[in-house]
CSV table of C-alpha atoms in Angstrom, one decimal:
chain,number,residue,atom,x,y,z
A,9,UNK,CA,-13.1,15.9,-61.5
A,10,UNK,CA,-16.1,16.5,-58.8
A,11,UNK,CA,-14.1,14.4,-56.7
A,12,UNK,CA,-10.9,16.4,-56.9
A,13,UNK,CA,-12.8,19.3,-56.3
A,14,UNK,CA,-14.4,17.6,-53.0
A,15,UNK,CA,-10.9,16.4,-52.0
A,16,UNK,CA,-9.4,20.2,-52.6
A,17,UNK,CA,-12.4,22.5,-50.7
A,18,UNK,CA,-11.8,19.9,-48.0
A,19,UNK,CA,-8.2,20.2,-47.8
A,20,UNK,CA,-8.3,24.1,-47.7
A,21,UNK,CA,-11.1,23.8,-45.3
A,22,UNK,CA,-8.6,22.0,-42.7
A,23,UNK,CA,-5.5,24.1,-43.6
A,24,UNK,CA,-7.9,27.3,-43.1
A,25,UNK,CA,-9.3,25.5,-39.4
A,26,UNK,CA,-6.2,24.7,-38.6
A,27,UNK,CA,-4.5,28.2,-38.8
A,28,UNK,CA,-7.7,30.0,-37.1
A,29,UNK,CA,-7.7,27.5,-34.1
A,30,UNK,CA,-3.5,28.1,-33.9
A,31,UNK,CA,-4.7,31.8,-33.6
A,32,UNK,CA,-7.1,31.4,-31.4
A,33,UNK,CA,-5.0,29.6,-28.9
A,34,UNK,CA,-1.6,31.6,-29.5
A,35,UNK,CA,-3.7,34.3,-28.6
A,36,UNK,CA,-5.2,32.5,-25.5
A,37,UNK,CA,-8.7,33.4,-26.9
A,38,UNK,CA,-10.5,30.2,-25.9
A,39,UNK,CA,-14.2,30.6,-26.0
A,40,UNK,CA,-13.2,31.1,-30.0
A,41,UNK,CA,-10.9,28.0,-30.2
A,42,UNK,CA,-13.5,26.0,-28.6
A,43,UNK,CA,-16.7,27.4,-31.5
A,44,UNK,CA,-14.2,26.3,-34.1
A,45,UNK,CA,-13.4,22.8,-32.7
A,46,UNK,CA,-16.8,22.0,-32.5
A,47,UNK,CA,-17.3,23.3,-36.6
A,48,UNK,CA,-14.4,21.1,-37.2
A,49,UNK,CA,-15.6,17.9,-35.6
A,50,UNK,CA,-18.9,18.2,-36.9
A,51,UNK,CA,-17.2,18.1,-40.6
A,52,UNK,CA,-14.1,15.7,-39.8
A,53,UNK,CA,-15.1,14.1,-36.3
A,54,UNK,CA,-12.1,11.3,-36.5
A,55,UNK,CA,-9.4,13.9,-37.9
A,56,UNK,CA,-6.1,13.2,-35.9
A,57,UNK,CA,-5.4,16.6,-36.1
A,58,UNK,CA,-8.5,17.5,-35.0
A,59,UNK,CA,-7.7,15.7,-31.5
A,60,UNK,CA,-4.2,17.2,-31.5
A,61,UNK,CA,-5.4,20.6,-31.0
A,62,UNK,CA,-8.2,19.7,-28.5
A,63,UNK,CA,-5.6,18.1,-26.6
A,64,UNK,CA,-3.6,21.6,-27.3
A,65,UNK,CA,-7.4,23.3,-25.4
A,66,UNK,CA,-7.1,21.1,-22.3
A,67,UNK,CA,-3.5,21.2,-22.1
A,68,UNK,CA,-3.4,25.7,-21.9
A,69,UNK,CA,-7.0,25.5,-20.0
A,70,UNK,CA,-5.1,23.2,-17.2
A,71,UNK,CA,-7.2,20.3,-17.9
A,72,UNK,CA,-4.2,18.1,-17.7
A,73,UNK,CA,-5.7,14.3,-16.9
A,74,UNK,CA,-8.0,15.1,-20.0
A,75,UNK,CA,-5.5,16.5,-22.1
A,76,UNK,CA,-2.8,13.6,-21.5
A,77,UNK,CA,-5.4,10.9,-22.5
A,78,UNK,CA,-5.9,12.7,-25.7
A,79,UNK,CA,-2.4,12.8,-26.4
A,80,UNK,CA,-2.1,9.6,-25.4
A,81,UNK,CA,-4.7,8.1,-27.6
A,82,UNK,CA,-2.9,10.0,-30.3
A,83,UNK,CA,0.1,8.4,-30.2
A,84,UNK,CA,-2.0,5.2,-30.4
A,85,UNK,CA,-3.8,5.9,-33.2
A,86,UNK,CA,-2.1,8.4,-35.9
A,87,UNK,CA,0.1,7.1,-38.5
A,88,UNK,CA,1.6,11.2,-39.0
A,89,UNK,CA,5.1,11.6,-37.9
A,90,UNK,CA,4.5,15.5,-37.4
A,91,UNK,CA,1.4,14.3,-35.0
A,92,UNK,CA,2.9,11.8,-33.5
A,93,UNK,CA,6.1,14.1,-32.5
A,94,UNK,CA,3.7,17.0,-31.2
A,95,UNK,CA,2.1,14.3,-28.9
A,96,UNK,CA,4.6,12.7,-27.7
A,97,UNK,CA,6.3,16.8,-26.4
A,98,UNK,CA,2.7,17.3,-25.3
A,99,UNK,CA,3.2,14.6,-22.9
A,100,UNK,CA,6.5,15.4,-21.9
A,101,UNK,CA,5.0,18.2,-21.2
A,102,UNK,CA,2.2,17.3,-18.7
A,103,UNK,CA,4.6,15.2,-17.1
A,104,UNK,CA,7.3,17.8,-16.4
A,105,UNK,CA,4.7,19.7,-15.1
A,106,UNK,CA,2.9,17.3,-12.7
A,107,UNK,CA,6.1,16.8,-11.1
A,108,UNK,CA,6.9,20.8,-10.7
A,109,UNK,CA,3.6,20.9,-9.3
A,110,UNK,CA,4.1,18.1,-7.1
A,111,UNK,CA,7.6,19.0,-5.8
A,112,UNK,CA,6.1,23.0,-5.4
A,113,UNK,CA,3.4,21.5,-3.2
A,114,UNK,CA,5.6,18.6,-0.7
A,115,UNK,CA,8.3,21.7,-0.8
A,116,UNK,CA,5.6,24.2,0.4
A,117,UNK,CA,4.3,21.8,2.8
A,118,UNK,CA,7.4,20.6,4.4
A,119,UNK,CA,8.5,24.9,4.6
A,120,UNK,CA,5.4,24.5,7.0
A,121,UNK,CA,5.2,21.6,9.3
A,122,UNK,CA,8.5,20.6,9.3
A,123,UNK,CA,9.9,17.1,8.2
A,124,UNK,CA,8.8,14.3,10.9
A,125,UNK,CA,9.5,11.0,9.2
A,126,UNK,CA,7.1,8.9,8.6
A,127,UNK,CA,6.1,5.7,7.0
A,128,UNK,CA,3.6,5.2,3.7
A,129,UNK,CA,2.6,1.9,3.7
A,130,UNK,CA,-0.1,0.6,0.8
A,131,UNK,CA,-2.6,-2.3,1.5
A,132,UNK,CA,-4.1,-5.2,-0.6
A,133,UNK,CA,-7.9,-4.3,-2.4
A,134,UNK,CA,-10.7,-5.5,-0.4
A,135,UNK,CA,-11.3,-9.2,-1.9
A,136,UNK,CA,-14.9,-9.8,-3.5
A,137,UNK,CA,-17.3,-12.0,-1.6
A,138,UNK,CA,-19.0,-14.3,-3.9
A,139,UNK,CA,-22.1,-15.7,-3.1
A,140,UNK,CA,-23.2,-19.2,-2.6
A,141,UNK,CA,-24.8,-21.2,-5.7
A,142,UNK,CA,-28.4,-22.4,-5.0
A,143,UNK,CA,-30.2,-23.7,-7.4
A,144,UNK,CA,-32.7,-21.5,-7.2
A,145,UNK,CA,-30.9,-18.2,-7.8
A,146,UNK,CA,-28.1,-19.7,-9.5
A,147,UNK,CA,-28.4,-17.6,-12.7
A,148,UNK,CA,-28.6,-14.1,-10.5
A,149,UNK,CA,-25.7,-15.1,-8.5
A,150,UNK,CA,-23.5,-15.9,-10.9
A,151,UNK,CA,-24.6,-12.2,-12.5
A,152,UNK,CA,-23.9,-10.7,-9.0
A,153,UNK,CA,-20.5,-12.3,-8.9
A,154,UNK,CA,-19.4,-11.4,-12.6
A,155,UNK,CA,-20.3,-7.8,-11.8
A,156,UNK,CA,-18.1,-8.3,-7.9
A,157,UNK,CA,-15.0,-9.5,-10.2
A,158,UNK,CA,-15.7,-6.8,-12.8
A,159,UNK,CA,-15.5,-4.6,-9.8
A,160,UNK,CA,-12.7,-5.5,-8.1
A,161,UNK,CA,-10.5,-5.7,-11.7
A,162,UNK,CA,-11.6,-2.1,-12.1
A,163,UNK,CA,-10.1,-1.2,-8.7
A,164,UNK,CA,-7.1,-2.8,-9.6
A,165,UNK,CA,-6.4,-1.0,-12.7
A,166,UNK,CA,-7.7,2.0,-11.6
A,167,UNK,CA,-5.0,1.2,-8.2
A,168,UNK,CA,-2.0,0.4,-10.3
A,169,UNK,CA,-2.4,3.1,-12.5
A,170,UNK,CA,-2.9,5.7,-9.6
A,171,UNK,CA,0.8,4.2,-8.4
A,172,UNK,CA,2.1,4.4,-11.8
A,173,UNK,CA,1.3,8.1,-12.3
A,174,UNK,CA,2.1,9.2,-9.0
A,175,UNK,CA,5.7,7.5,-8.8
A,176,UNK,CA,6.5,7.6,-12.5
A,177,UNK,CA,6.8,4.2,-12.7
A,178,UNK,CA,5.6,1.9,-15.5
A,179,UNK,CA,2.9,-0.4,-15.1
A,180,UNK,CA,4.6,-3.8,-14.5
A,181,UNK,CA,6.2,-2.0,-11.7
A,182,UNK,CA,3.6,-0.5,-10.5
A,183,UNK,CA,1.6,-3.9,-10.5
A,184,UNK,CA,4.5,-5.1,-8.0
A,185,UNK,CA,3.8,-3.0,-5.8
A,186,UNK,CA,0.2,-3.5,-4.9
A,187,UNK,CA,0.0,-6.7,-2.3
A,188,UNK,CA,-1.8,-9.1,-3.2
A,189,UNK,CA,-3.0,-9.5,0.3
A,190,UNK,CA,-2.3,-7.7,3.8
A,191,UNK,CA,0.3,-4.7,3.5
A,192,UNK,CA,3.4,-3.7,1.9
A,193,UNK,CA,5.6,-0.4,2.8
A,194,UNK,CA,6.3,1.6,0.2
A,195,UNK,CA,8.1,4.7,1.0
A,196,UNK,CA,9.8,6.4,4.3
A,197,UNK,CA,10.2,10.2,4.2
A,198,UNK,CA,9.0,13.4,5.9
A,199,UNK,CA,5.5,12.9,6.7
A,200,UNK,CA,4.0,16.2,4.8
A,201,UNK,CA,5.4,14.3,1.3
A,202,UNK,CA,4.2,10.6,2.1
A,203,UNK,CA,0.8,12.3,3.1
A,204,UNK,CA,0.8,13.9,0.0
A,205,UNK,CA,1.5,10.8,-1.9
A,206,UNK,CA,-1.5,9.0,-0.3
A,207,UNK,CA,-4.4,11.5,-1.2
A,208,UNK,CA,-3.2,11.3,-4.7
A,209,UNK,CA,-3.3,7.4,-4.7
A,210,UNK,CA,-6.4,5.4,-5.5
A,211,UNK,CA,-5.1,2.3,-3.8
A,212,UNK,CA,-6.1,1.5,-0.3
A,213,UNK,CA,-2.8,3.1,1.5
A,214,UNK,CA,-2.1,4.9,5.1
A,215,UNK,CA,0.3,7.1,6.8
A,216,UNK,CA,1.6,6.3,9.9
A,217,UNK,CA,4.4,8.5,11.8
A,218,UNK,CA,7.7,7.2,13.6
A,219,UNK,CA,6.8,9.0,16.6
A,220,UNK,CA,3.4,7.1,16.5
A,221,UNK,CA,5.2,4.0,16.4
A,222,UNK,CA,7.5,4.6,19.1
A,223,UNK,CA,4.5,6.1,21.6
A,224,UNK,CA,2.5,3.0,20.9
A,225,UNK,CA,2.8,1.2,24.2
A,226,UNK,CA,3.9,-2.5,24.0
A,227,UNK,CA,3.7,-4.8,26.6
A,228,UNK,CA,5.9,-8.5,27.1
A,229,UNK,CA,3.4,-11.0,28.5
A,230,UNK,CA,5.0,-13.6,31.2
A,231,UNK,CA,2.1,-15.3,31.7
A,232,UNK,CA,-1.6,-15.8,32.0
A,233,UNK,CA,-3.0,-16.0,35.3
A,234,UNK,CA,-6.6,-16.4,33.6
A,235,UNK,CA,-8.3,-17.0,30.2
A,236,UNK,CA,-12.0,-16.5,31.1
A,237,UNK,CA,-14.3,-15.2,32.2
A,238,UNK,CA,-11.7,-11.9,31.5
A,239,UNK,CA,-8.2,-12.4,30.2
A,240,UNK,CA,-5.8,-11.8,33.2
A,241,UNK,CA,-2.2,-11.3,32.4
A,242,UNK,CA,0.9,-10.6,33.9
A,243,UNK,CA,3.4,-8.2,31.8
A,244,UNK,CA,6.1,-5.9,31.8
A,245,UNK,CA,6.8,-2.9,30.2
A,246,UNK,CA,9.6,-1.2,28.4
A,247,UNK,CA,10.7,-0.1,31.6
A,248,UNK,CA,11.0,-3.8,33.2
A,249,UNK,CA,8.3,-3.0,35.4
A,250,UNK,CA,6.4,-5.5,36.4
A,251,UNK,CA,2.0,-5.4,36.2
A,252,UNK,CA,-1.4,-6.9,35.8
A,253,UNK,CA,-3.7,-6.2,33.5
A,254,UNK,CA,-7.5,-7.6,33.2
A,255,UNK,CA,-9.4,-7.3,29.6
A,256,UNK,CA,-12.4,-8.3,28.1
A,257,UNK,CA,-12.2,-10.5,24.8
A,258,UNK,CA,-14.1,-7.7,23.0
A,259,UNK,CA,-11.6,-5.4,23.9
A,260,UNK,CA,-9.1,-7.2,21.1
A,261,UNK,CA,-9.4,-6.0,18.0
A,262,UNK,CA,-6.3,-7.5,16.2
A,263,UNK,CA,-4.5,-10.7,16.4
A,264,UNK,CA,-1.1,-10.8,14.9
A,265,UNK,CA,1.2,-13.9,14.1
A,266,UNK,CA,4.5,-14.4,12.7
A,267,UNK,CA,7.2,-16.7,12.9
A,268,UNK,CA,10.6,-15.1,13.6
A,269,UNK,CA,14.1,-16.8,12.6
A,270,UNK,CA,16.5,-18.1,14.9
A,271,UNK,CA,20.0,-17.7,13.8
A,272,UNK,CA,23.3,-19.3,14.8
A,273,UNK,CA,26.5,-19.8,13.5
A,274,UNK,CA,27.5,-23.4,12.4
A,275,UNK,CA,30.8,-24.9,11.0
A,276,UNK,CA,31.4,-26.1,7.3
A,277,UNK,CA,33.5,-27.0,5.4
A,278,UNK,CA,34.3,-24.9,1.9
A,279,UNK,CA,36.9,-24.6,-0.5
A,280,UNK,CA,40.2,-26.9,-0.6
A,281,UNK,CA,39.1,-28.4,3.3
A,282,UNK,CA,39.2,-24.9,5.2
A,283,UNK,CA,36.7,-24.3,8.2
A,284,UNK,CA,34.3,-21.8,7.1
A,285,UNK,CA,31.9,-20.6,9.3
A,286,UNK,CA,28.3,-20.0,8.3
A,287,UNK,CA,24.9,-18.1,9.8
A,288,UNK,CA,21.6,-19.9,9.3
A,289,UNK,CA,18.6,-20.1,10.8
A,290,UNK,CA,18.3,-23.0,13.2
A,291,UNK,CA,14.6,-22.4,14.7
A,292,UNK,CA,11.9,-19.7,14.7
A,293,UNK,CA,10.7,-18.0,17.5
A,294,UNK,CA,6.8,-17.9,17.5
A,295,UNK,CA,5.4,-13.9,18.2
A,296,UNK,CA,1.7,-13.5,19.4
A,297,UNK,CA,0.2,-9.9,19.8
A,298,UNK,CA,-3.0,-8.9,21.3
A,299,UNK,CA,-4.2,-5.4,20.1
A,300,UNK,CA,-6.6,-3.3,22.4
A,301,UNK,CA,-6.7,0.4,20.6
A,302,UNK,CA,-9.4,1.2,23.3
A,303,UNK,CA,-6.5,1.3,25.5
A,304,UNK,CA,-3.9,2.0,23.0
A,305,UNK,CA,-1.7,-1.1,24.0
A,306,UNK,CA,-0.3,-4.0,22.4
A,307,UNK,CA,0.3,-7.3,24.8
A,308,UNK,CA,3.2,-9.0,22.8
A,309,UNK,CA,3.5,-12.6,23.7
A,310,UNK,CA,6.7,-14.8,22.5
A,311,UNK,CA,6.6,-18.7,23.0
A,312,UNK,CA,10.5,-18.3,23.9
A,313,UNK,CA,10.0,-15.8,27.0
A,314,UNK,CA,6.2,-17.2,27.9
A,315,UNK,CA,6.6,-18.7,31.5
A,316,UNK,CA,4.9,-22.0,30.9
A,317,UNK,CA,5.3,-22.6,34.8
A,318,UNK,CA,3.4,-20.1,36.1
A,319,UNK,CA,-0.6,-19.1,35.5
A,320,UNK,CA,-2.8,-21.4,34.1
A,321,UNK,CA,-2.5,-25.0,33.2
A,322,UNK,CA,-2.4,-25.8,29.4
A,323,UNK,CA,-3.2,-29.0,28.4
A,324,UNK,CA,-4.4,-31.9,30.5
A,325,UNK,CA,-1.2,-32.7,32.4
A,326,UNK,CA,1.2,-30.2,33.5
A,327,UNK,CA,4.0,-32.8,32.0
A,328,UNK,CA,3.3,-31.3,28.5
A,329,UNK,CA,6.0,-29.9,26.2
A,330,UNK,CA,6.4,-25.5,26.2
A,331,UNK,CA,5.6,-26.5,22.0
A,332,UNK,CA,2.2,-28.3,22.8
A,333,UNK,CA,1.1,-26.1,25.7
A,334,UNK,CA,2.5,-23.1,23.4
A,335,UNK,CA,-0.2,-24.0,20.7
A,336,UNK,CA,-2.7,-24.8,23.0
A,337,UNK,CA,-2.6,-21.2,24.1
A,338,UNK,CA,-2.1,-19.9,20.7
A,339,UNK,CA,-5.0,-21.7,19.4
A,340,UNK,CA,-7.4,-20.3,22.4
A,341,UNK,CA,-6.4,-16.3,21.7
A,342,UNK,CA,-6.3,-16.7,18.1
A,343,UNK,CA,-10.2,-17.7,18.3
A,344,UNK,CA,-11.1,-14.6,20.4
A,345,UNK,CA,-10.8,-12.6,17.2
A,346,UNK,CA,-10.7,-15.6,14.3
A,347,UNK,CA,-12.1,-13.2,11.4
A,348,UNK,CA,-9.6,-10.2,12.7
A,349,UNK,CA,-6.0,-12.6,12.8
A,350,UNK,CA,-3.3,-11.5,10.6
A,351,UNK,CA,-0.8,-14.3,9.8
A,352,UNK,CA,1.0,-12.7,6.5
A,353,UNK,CA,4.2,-11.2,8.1
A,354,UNK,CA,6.3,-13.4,5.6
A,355,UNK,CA,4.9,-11.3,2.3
A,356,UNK,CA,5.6,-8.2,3.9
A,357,UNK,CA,9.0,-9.0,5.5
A,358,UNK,CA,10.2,-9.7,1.8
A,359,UNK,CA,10.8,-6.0,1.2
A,360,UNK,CA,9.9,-4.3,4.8
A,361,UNK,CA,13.6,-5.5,5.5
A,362,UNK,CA,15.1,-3.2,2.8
A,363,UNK,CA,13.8,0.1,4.6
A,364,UNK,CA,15.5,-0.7,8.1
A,365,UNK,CA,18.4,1.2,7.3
A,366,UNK,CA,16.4,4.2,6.5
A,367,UNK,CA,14.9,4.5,9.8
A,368,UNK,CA,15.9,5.6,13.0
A,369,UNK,CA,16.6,3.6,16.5
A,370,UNK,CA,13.6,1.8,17.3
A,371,UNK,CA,12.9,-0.5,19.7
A,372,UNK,CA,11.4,-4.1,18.9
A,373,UNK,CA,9.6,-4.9,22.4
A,374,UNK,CA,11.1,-8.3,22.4
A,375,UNK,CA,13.3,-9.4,24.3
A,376,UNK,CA,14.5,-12.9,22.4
A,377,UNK,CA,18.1,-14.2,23.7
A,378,UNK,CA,20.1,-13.6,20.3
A,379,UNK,CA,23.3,-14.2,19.4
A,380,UNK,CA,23.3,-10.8,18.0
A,381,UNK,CA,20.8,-8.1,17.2
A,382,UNK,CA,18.8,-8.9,14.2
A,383,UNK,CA,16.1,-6.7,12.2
A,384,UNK,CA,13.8,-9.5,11.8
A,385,UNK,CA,12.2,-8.2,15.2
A,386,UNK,CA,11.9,-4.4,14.4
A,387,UNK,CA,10.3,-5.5,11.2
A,388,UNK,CA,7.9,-7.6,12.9
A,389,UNK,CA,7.5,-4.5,15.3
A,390,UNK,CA,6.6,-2.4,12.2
A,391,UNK,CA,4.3,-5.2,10.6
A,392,UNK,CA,2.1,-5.5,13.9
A,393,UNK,CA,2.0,-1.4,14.4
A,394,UNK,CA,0.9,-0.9,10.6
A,395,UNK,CA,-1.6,-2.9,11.5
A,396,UNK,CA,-2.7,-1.2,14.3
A,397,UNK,CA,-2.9,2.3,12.9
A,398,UNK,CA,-4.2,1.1,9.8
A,399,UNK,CA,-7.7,-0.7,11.8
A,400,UNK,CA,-7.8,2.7,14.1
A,401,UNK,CA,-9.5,6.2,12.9
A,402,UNK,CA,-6.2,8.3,13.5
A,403,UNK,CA,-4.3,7.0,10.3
A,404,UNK,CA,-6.1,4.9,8.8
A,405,UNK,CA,-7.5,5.9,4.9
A,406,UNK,CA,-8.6,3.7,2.4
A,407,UNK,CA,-10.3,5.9,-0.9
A,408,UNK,CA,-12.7,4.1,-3.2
């Protein structure tokens, strides 16, 4: 009987709490709803419907990330229909009403600065640097490097979640589109809305205009006339104009590598005997740029277009093949800058090749004999800017 008794005053006491915190937030009076949260939680701290109207607080006071992650945890935890259904519309929404805000804000900024496109490109986390095992300090470095990977596996879900929520995607998706290592683009638009994307996102990410892109001076190197003690080359411009220029090996702050495909059509033979003809890729052109952002210039060098005839000798022997003397030279700028050489234009070619058609006429810089124009140079063009703008202080933005 006592226990009934308990089980009744107890019910009434949370139909009567209930009803007076309803009140008190129907009536926006929430300094009240707030005195009687904290009485309920004191006598039913795990309630579900306890939580259900706290998330209710956040969501009218615009605490919105708090009041999500209640409702959230709700639809995790309680076994009531009627909660779970109020949860699950109190998410809806949030969500509706993150995106009005977001739209209201791109819309109001674009009304302003106008719509110059531009290009949002998100980069790999920073890797963690393990320390070497002595014996010694074996015990503390193994402590220092559980607490570098517990680090860096916070950044990653605190990254992927930050791409989730800001692109409505799920998490599996959004885990895609974090790189692994060097950069990925992830959106082309007006700059005012991929600017706006980036501050929201906790992943390290950057902006980088077209107009940027197509100012950045690029220059084709014929040849080197000297290696040391300054770099000497001779290069032409966009123009075809002709010059020399003279730079320190400090002056380098980037080197960039890729391999470019060669295609040509061949013959084969497909159904029933006809002729078919096919394009594949035959050979790859190998692409060399120097970065110097203290002159904002970029000396593009192409083993294809390199005049191995003139400037310096490669090798021993001038008898040597353009392929040996071609990584004899690559090999000598590539250690100028070792620790600052970027060599993982494959990865990001995988999906930069889908956004070409969403972008303007831009020129590559390189000037490869083709059979016919192909975007594997523009995209190389991109790769090699990104990285430019994302290593100098007018772009570039990494938050922790």
């Amino acid at each position: 009987m006592a226990t009934f008794y308990a089980f009744y005053i107890l019910t009434f006491y949370i139909l009567t709490m209930e009803t007076n915190v309803a009140s008190a937030l129907e009536a926006r009076n929430y300094q009240q709803a707030t005195c009687l949260l904290k009485q309920w939680q004191q006598q039913e701290p795990s309630s579900p419907l306890l939580w259900l109207y706290v998330a209710k607080l956040q969501e009218q006071t615009n605490k919105l990330a708090s009041a999500q992650k209640t409702y959230l945890a709700l639809l995790k935890q309680s076994a009531s229909t009627k909660i779970i259904q109020q949860a699950r519309a109190g998410v809806q929404r949030i969500e509706n009403l993150q995106k009005t805000v977001k739209g209201q804000a791109i819309q109001a900024k674009v009304s302003a600065n106008g719509a110059e496109l531009a290009i949002l490109a998100i980069a790999s986390l920073p890797p963690s640097n393990p320390l070497s095992q002595s014996v010694t300090n074996q015990v503390a470095n193994q402590a220092t490097n559980r607490a570098a990977k517990y680090e860096t596996s916070q950044a990653t879900k605190a990254a992927i979640e930050s791409i989730a929520s800001v692109f409505n995607l799920d998490l599996y998706t959004a885990r895609l589109k974090l790189p692994n290592s060097g950069l990925r683009i992830h959106r082309i638009g007006p700059w005012v809305e991929v600017d706006y994307y980036a501050q929201q996102l906790a992943a390290p990410c950057f902006c980088v205009k077209i107009s940027q892109i197509k100012s950045l001076q690029t220059f084709q190197v014929k040849y080197f006339e000297a290696l040391s003690p300054n770099l000497v080359v001779v290069c032409k411009n966009a123009d075809g104009q002709l010059g020399r220029i003279s730079f320190d090996t400090a002056e380098v702050s980037q080197v960039i590598s890729a391999q470019l495909p060669i295609f040509e059509q061949v013959v084969d033979l497909g159904s029933w005997g006809r002729t078919v003809y096919k394009e594949r890729v035959l050979d790859y052109a190998q692409v060399l740029d120097l970065q110097l952002p203290g002159r904002q210039i970029v000396l593009r060098i192409c083993d294809r277009l390199y005049q191995y005839q003139k400037g310096i000798t490669l090798g021993t022997t001038t008898e040597l093949s353009s392929r040996i003397q071609w990584n004899e030279l690559r090999s000598q700028l590539i250690k100028t800058s070792s620790d600052r050489h970027h060599s993982d234009f494959s990865k990001f070619s995988e999906s930069a090749l889908e956004f070409v058609p969403l972008l303007p006429a831009i020129s590559p810089n390189l000037d490869l004999n083709r059979r016919a124009p192909s975007d594997w140079d523009l995209v190389f063009h991109l790769y090699s800017s990104l990285c430019y703008f994302s290593s100098t202080k007018y772009t570039a933005k990494t938050k922790q």
